[in-house]
mmCIF file of C-alpha atoms in Angstrom:
data_model
loop_
_atom_site.group_PDB
_atom_site.id
_atom_site.type_symbol
_atom_site.label_atom_id
_atom_site.label_comp_id
_atom_site.label_asym_id
_atom_site.label_seq_id
_atom_site.Cartn_x
_atom_site.Cartn_y
_atom_site.Cartn_z
ATOM 1 C CA MET A 1 62.752 39.283 85.390
ATOM 2 C CA ILE A 2 59.479 40.709 84.658
ATOM 3 C CA TRP A 3 58.913 40.625 80.661
ATOM 4 C CA ASN A 4 56.903 44.445 79.770
ATOM 5 C CA GLU A 5 53.887 44.297 79.395
ATOM 6 C CA LYS A 6 54.142 46.164 76.118
ATOM 7 C CA LEU A 7 56.412 44.197 74.439
ATOM 8 C CA ILE A 8 53.904 40.947 75.617
ATOM 9 C CA GLN A 9 50.892 43.200 73.359
ATOM 10 C CA ASP A 10 53.579 44.076 70.146
ATOM 11 C CA ILE A 11 54.688 40.186 69.836
ATOM 12 C CA ALA A 12 51.316 39.047 70.666
ATOM 13 C CA ARG A 13 49.716 41.365 68.043
ATOM 14 C CA ARG A 14 52.741 40.594 65.687
ATOM 15 C CA ARG A 15 54.077 43.834 65.629
ATOM 16 C CA ALA A 16 57.051 42.920 66.956
ATOM 17 C CA VAL A 17 60.731 42.021 65.389
ATOM 18 C CA LEU A 18 62.666 39.525 66.703
ATOM 19 C CA PHE A 19 66.902 40.458 66.395
ATOM 20 C CA PHE A 20 69.183 37.536 67.593
ATOM 21 C CA GLY A 21 72.908 36.913 67.476
ATOM 22 C CA ALA A 22 75.581 35.040 68.170
ATOM 23 C CA GLY A 23 74.960 33.941 71.268
ATOM 24 C CA VAL A 24 72.100 32.342 70.611
ATOM 25 C CA SER A 25 74.486 30.328 67.631
ATOM 26 C CA MET A 26 76.998 29.382 70.548
ATOM 27 C CA ASN A 27 74.299 27.178 72.172
ATOM 28 C CA SER A 28 74.520 24.570 69.257
ATOM 29 C CA ILE A 29 76.469 21.408 69.117
ATOM 30 C CA GLY A 30 78.101 20.060 65.543
ATOM 31 C CA ARG A 31 77.460 16.520 63.947
ATOM 32 C CA ASP A 32 80.449 15.010 65.971
ATOM 33 C CA GLY A 33 78.969 15.987 69.449
ATOM 34 C CA ASN A 34 81.114 18.357 70.759
ATOM 35 C CA THR A 35 82.054 21.317 68.261
ATOM 36 C CA ARG A 36 80.194 24.088 69.114
ATOM 37 C CA PRO A 37 80.455 27.599 67.068
ATOM 38 C CA LYS A 38 82.808 30.076 68.006
ATOM 39 C CA SER A 39 82.717 33.601 69.056
ATOM 40 C CA TRP A 40 83.908 36.370 67.158
ATOM 41 C CA VAL A 41 87.309 36.745 68.907
ATOM 42 C CA GLN A 42 87.278 33.009 69.205
ATOM 43 C CA PHE A 43 87.056 32.727 65.157
ATOM 44 C CA LEU A 44 90.165 35.436 64.781
ATOM 45 C CA THR A 45 92.535 34.058 67.906
ATOM 46 C CA GLY A 46 91.807 30.615 65.568
ATOM 47 C CA ALA A 47 93.186 32.185 62.243
ATOM 48 C CA LEU A 48 96.098 33.460 64.008
ATOM 49 C CA ASP A 49 98.535 30.039 63.439
ATOM 50 C CA ARG A 50 97.539 30.549 59.566
ATOM 51 C CA LEU A 51 99.452 34.105 59.826
ATOM 52 C CA ASP A 52 102.994 34.751 59.959
ATOM 53 C CA ALA A 53 105.203 36.351 62.977
ATOM 54 C CA LYS A 54 104.665 39.662 61.893
ATOM 55 C CA ASP A 55 101.002 39.956 60.660
ATOM 56 C CA LYS A 56 100.162 37.399 63.730
ATOM 57 C CA LYS A 57 101.285 40.249 66.149
ATOM 58 C CA ILE A 58 99.266 42.963 64.458
ATOM 59 C CA THR A 59 95.917 41.085 64.145
ATOM 60 C CA LYS A 60 96.687 40.342 67.405
ATOM 61 C CA ASP A 61 97.065 43.515 69.212
ATOM 62 C CA LEU A 62 94.329 44.487 67.336
ATOM 63 C CA ILE A 63 92.114 42.062 68.932
ATOM 64 C CA LYS A 64 93.664 43.083 72.041
ATOM 65 C CA LYS A 65 92.231 46.311 71.547
ATOM 66 C CA ASN A 66 88.807 45.427 70.425
ATOM 67 C CA ASP A 67 89.233 46.020 67.357
ATOM 68 C CA LEU A 68 87.918 43.132 65.638
ATOM 69 C CA LEU A 69 86.632 44.735 62.304
ATOM 70 C CA THR A 70 89.864 45.960 61.407
ATOM 71 C CA ALA A 71 91.758 42.396 62.839
ATOM 72 C CA CYS A 72 89.478 40.185 60.495
ATOM 73 C CA GLU A 73 90.398 42.313 57.186
ATOM 74 C CA VAL A 74 93.734 41.829 58.369
ATOM 75 C CA ILE A 75 93.094 38.211 58.330
ATOM 76 C CA ARG A 76 91.054 37.952 54.667
ATOM 77 C CA ARG A 77 93.910 40.051 53.251
ATOM 78 C CA VAL A 78 96.256 37.970 54.226
ATOM 79 C CA LEU A 79 94.418 34.322 53.338
ATOM 80 C CA GLY A 80 93.183 35.750 50.465
ATOM 81 C CA GLU A 81 90.980 32.660 48.426
ATOM 82 C CA ASP A 82 91.611 30.855 51.600
ATOM 83 C CA PHE A 83 89.490 32.792 54.026
ATOM 84 C CA ILE A 84 86.573 31.785 52.515
ATOM 85 C CA GLU A 85 87.297 28.464 53.128
ATOM 86 C CA LEU A 86 88.642 28.981 56.440
ATOM 87 C CA VAL A 87 84.602 30.507 56.653
ATOM 88 C CA LYS A 88 82.757 27.264 55.402
ATOM 89 C CA ASN A 89 85.071 25.432 57.788
ATOM 90 C CA GLU A 90 84.131 27.179 61.375
ATOM 91 C CA PHE A 91 80.446 28.027 60.309
ATOM 92 C CA GLN A 92 78.988 25.238 57.854
ATOM 93 C CA THR A 93 81.124 22.058 57.859
ATOM 94 C CA PRO A 94 80.376 21.091 61.445
ATOM 95 C CA GLY A 95 76.856 20.675 60.713
ATOM 96 C CA TYR A 96 75.543 21.906 64.062
ATOM 97 C CA GLY A 97 71.809 21.570 64.784
ATOM 98 C CA HIS A 98 69.273 23.742 66.603
ATOM 99 C CA THR A 99 68.596 23.774 70.632
ATOM 100 C CA LYS A 100 66.307 24.146 72.550
ATOM 101 C CA ILE A 101 66.383 28.365 72.069
ATOM 102 C CA HIS A 102 65.616 28.267 68.494
ATOM 103 C CA GLU A 103 62.989 26.575 69.087
ATOM 104 C CA LEU A 104 61.508 28.984 71.940
ATOM 105 C CA LEU A 105 62.038 31.787 69.690
ATOM 106 C CA TRP A 106 60.448 30.177 66.797
ATOM 107 C CA GLN A 107 57.293 29.230 69.129
ATOM 108 C CA LEU A 108 57.104 33.500 69.859
ATOM 109 C CA ASP A 109 55.463 32.738 66.074
ATOM 110 C CA LEU A 110 56.815 36.584 64.487
ATOM 111 C CA ARG A 111 56.307 38.176 61.043
ATOM 112 C CA ILE A 112 60.154 39.364 61.096
ATOM 113 C CA THR A 113 63.243 37.903 62.403
ATOM 114 C CA ILE A 114 66.689 39.474 61.470
ATOM 115 C CA THR A 115 69.595 38.067 62.294
ATOM 116 C CA PRO A 116 73.485 38.787 61.558
ATOM 117 C CA ASN A 117 74.369 35.147 62.023
ATOM 118 C CA PHE A 118 75.533 33.863 58.733
ATOM 119 C CA ASP A 119 75.310 29.951 59.918
ATOM 120 C CA ASN A 120 72.197 28.336 58.789
ATOM 121 C CA ILE A 121 71.042 26.550 61.889
ATOM 122 C CA TYR A 122 67.962 28.611 62.376
ATOM 123 C CA ASP A 123 67.693 28.748 58.814
ATOM 124 C CA SER A 124 67.130 24.934 58.495
ATOM 125 C CA TYR A 125 65.222 24.240 61.779
ATOM 126 C CA VAL A 126 62.684 27.145 61.086
ATOM 127 C CA SER A 127 62.097 25.797 57.528
ATOM 128 C CA THR A 128 61.502 22.161 58.943
ATOM 129 C CA ALA A 129 59.593 23.176 61.446
ATOM 130 C CA SER A 130 57.270 25.418 59.141
ATOM 131 C CA GLN A 131 57.463 23.246 56.003
ATOM 132 C CA SER A 132 59.825 25.281 54.356
ATOM 133 C CA THR A 133 56.714 28.183 54.556
ATOM 134 C CA VAL A 134 59.568 30.783 55.756
ATOM 135 C CA THR A 135 60.825 33.115 53.130
ATOM 136 C CA ILE A 136 64.939 33.385 54.321
ATOM 137 C CA LYS A 137 66.636 36.717 52.375
ATOM 138 C CA ASN A 138 69.980 37.943 52.078
ATOM 139 C CA TYR A 139 70.722 42.141 53.034
ATOM 140 C CA THR A 140 71.490 41.735 48.934
ATOM 141 C CA HIS A 141 68.336 40.702 47.661
ATOM 142 C CA ASP A 142 66.538 43.510 46.172
ATOM 143 C CA ASP A 143 62.807 42.109 47.088
ATOM 144 C CA ILE A 144 62.893 42.004 50.733
ATOM 145 C CA ALA A 145 60.524 44.632 51.181
ATOM 146 C CA ASP A 146 57.884 42.735 49.218
ATOM 147 C CA ALA A 147 58.528 39.706 51.539
ATOM 148 C CA ILE A 148 58.046 42.163 54.829
ATOM 149 C CA ARG A 149 54.709 43.234 53.127
ATOM 150 C CA GLY A 150 53.328 39.422 51.867
ATOM 151 C CA ASN A 151 51.885 37.278 54.927
ATOM 152 C CA ALA A 152 54.532 34.802 55.454
ATOM 153 C CA PRO A 153 56.916 34.793 58.126
ATOM 154 C CA VAL A 154 60.618 36.037 56.437
ATOM 155 C CA LEU A 155 64.030 35.774 57.969
ATOM 156 C CA ILE A 156 66.402 38.260 57.055
ATOM 157 C CA LYS A 157 70.337 37.547 57.301
ATOM 158 C CA SER A 158 71.543 40.979 57.936
ATOM 159 C CA HIS A 159 74.992 40.440 57.765
ATOM 160 C CA GLY A 160 74.246 37.499 54.611
ATOM 161 C CA SER A 161 74.849 33.934 54.694
ATOM 162 C CA VAL A 162 77.495 31.460 54.277
ATOM 163 C CA THR A 163 76.101 30.091 51.332
ATOM 164 C CA GLU A 164 76.787 33.208 49.596
ATOM 165 C CA PRO A 165 80.294 33.651 51.236
ATOM 166 C CA ASN A 166 81.518 36.323 48.729
ATOM 167 C CA ASN A 167 78.629 38.335 50.213
ATOM 168 C CA LEU A 168 79.594 38.215 53.999
ATOM 169 C CA ILE A 169 79.988 41.649 56.180
ATOM 170 C CA PHE A 170 82.680 40.679 58.077
ATOM 171 C CA THR A 171 84.910 43.440 58.083
ATOM 172 C CA ARG A 172 85.516 47.163 57.887
ATOM 173 C CA VAL A 173 85.415 47.508 54.027
ATOM 174 C CA ASP A 174 82.278 45.063 54.476
ATOM 175 C CA TYR A 175 80.393 47.158 56.446
ATOM 176 C CA ALA A 176 81.365 50.161 54.724
ATOM 177 C CA LYS A 177 80.759 48.415 51.194
ATOM 178 C CA ALA A 178 77.436 46.974 52.506
ATOM 179 C CA ARG A 179 76.215 50.626 53.711
ATOM 180 C CA ASN A 180 77.063 52.661 50.436
ATOM 181 C CA SER A 181 75.911 49.769 48.354
ATOM 182 C CA HIS A 182 72.653 48.257 49.877
ATOM 183 C CA ARG A 183 71.400 51.745 51.011
ATOM 184 C CA ASP A 184 67.450 50.437 50.924
ATOM 185 C CA PHE A 185 68.171 47.147 53.222
ATOM 186 C CA TYR A 186 69.679 49.892 56.033
ATOM 187 C CA GLU A 187 66.396 52.709 55.346
ATOM 188 C CA LEU A 188 64.412 49.361 55.845
ATOM 189 C CA LEU A 189 65.818 48.632 59.078
ATOM 190 C CA ASP A 190 65.084 51.753 60.018
ATOM 191 C CA SER A 191 61.402 51.938 58.850
ATOM 192 C CA LEU A 192 61.228 48.813 60.830
ATOM 193 C CA LEU A 193 62.509 50.403 64.121
ATOM 194 C CA ARG A 194 60.212 53.235 63.792
ATOM 195 C CA THR A 195 57.014 51.025 63.247
ATOM 196 C CA HIS A 196 57.740 47.841 65.185
ATOM 197 C CA THR A 197 58.935 46.848 68.425
ATOM 198 C CA PHE A 198 62.545 44.961 68.509
ATOM 199 C CA ILE A 199 63.536 42.392 71.103
ATOM 200 C CA PHE A 200 67.452 42.151 70.899
ATOM 201 C CA ILE A 201 68.205 38.419 72.097
ATOM 202 C CA GLY A 202 72.184 36.914 71.792
ATOM 203 C CA CYS A 203 72.812 40.323 71.149
ATOM 204 C CA GLY A 204 76.047 42.349 72.286
ATOM 205 C CA LEU A 205 75.713 46.221 72.603
ATOM 206 C CA ASP A 206 79.655 46.178 71.237
ATOM 207 C CA ASP A 207 78.491 45.254 68.255
ATOM 208 C CA PRO A 208 79.683 47.687 65.481
ATOM 209 C CA ASP A 209 76.490 47.101 63.387
ATOM 210 C CA ILE A 210 73.511 47.348 66.587
ATOM 211 C CA ARG A 211 75.815 50.207 67.444
ATOM 212 C CA LEU A 212 75.717 51.869 64.320
ATOM 213 C CA LEU A 213 71.920 50.960 64.008
ATOM 214 C CA LEU A 214 70.562 51.961 67.321
ATOM 215 C CA GLU A 215 72.375 55.285 67.524
ATOM 216 C CA ASP A 216 71.330 56.714 64.609
ATOM 217 C CA TYR A 217 67.706 55.940 65.111
ATOM 218 C CA CYS A 218 67.693 57.440 68.394
ATOM 219 C CA PHE A 219 69.327 60.734 67.349
ATOM 220 C CA ARG A 220 66.981 61.135 64.401
ATOM 221 C CA HIS A 221 64.137 60.005 65.462
ATOM 222 C CA LYS A 222 64.069 61.393 69.588
ATOM 223 C CA HIS A 223 60.286 61.114 70.288
ATOM 224 C CA ALA A 224 59.817 57.354 68.998
ATOM 225 C CA GLN A 225 59.573 54.525 71.018
ATOM 226 C CA LYS A 226 62.457 52.154 73.169
ATOM 227 C CA HIS A 227 63.524 48.465 72.490
ATOM 228 C CA TYR A 228 64.234 45.930 74.152
ATOM 229 C CA PHE A 229 67.720 44.578 74.675
ATOM 230 C CA VAL A 230 68.141 40.994 76.320
ATOM 231 C CA LEU A 231 71.156 40.468 78.605
ATOM 232 C CA PRO A 232 73.047 38.090 81.426
ATOM 233 C CA SER A 233 73.254 40.281 84.568
ATOM 234 C CA LYS A 234 76.183 42.166 85.739
ATOM 235 C CA ARG A 235 77.426 42.258 82.462
ATOM 236 C CA TYR A 236 76.916 46.454 82.995
ATOM 237 C CA SER A 237 76.678 48.484 86.868
ATOM 238 C CA ALA A 238 73.324 50.167 86.570
ATOM 239 C CA LEU A 239 75.153 54.054 85.589
ATOM 240 C CA VAL A 240 76.711 51.950 82.224
ATOM 241 C CA LYS A 241 73.051 50.505 81.616
ATOM 242 C CA GLN A 242 71.357 53.903 81.626
ATOM 243 C CA VAL A 243 74.066 55.551 79.306
ATOM 244 C CA TYR A 244 73.274 52.667 77.024
ATOM 245 C CA GLU A 245 69.224 53.230 77.857
ATOM 246 C CA ASP A 246 69.689 56.843 77.089
ATOM 247 C CA SER A 247 71.791 56.635 74.098
ATOM 248 C CA LEU A 248 70.681 53.947 72.308
ATOM 249 C CA LYS A 249 66.502 53.828 73.328
ATOM 250 C CA LEU A 250 66.547 50.978 74.503
ATOM 251 C CA LYS A 251 65.225 49.062 77.701
ATOM 252 C CA ILE A 252 67.394 46.214 79.182
ATOM 253 C CA PHE A 253 66.304 43.465 80.415
ATOM 254 C CA GLU A 254 68.576 41.329 82.542
ATOM 255 C CA TYR A 255 68.593 37.608 83.463
ATOM 256 C CA LYS A 256 69.797 36.114 86.070
ATOM 257 C CA TYR A 257 73.549 34.386 84.894
ATOM 258 C CA SER A 258 76.380 32.875 87.100
ATOM 259 C CA GLU A 259 79.553 30.520 86.041
ATOM 260 C CA THR A 260 77.783 28.057 87.564
ATOM 261 C CA THR A 261 74.264 27.885 85.382
ATOM 262 C CA LYS A 262 75.755 30.031 82.534
ATOM 263 C CA HIS A 263 72.780 31.198 79.961
ATOM 264 C CA GLU A 264 70.061 28.512 81.256
ATOM 265 C CA ASN A 265 68.369 31.109 83.245
ATOM 266 C CA LEU A 266 67.504 32.658 79.641
ATOM 267 C CA LEU A 267 66.058 29.326 78.489
ATOM 268 C CA ASP A 268 63.495 30.038 81.335
ATOM 269 C CA GLU A 269 62.554 33.434 80.907
ATOM 270 C CA LEU A 270 62.293 33.100 77.281
ATOM 271 C CA GLU A 271 59.728 30.368 78.204
ATOM 272 C CA LEU A 272 57.452 32.498 80.194
ATOM 273 C CA LEU A 273 57.625 34.931 77.415
ATOM 274 C CA VAL A 274 56.391 31.881 75.389
ATOM 275 C CA THR A 275 53.695 31.022 77.552
ATOM 276 C CA ALA A 276 52.211 34.707 78.366
ATOM 277 C CA VAL A 277 52.239 35.766 74.756
ATOM 278 C CA ASN A 278 50.057 32.778 73.748
ATOM 279 C CA GLN A 279 47.759 33.570 77.009
ATOM 280 C CA LYS A 280 47.755 37.369 75.515
ATOM 281 C CA ARG A 281 46.974 35.814 72.396
ATOM 282 C CA ILE A 282 43.760 34.175 73.420
ATOM 283 C CA GLU A 283 42.434 37.078 75.194
ATOM 284 C CA ILE A 284 42.868 39.499 72.298
ATOM 285 C CA SER A 285 41.230 36.474 70.195
ATOM 286 C CA THR A 286 38.356 36.527 72.791
ATOM 287 C CA SER A 287 37.877 40.171 73.262
ATOM 288 C CA GLN A 288 37.517 40.550 69.223
ATOM 289 C CA GLN A 289 34.771 37.452 69.320
ATOM 290 C CA TRP A 290 32.693 40.193 71.259
#
């Protein structure tokens, strides 16, 4: 995989936005040395045992159809207040620690980072690594724009945080409610897409929020720049990749993936990106001195 020169330039000049998803968190391990964060499907499937036979069948069918938003809504309505406790037990209580991928993402030294992950793995790591100089904002906060205009690095939790469980965006109703109640936030995201280069890591193209965000951007701004999406190899055929790139205004980067190496090659590629960005920053600094 060869990183695009424009992407390297934009990251070096801090004109890029890092957007990372659940694939990054799934590298982490809990305090017990064994537990790992679950994927969305794993989380929903694990909750099935809490339902009666009828609701279990309905929800299982929804998961099979990949209608995960509705499946989650059913689970939450059945469990009631116990749903929040379930979320905390899965994503907060295990005490997940950061891994090398979190360190590499931080080393890109970008001003703006966005994540839909509501765990606190990256939050805790960058707070320590930056000596608490990173500003952390949830999509519900009304001063996000002010934070972005400042000089400090900003981490934006686009789906909320497990520390504020009542504001999590987790189900179909949550998405609809958030887009209606927090329009300013989504307008801000659209503005960032138009003015910055996004690099998506650990995300899926089937994520409903990302799809809606990029589809809207693509058709509202037909002549705007493309963004970059990092995926494991062999996920999609060449034709399907072309469709995604054209319909979502993306350039897809693929790292080598196999059942043996899993996502290890992504770490190698990110190390190369960090090196290239640091070298570019030296070149920029040197040229400015002249």
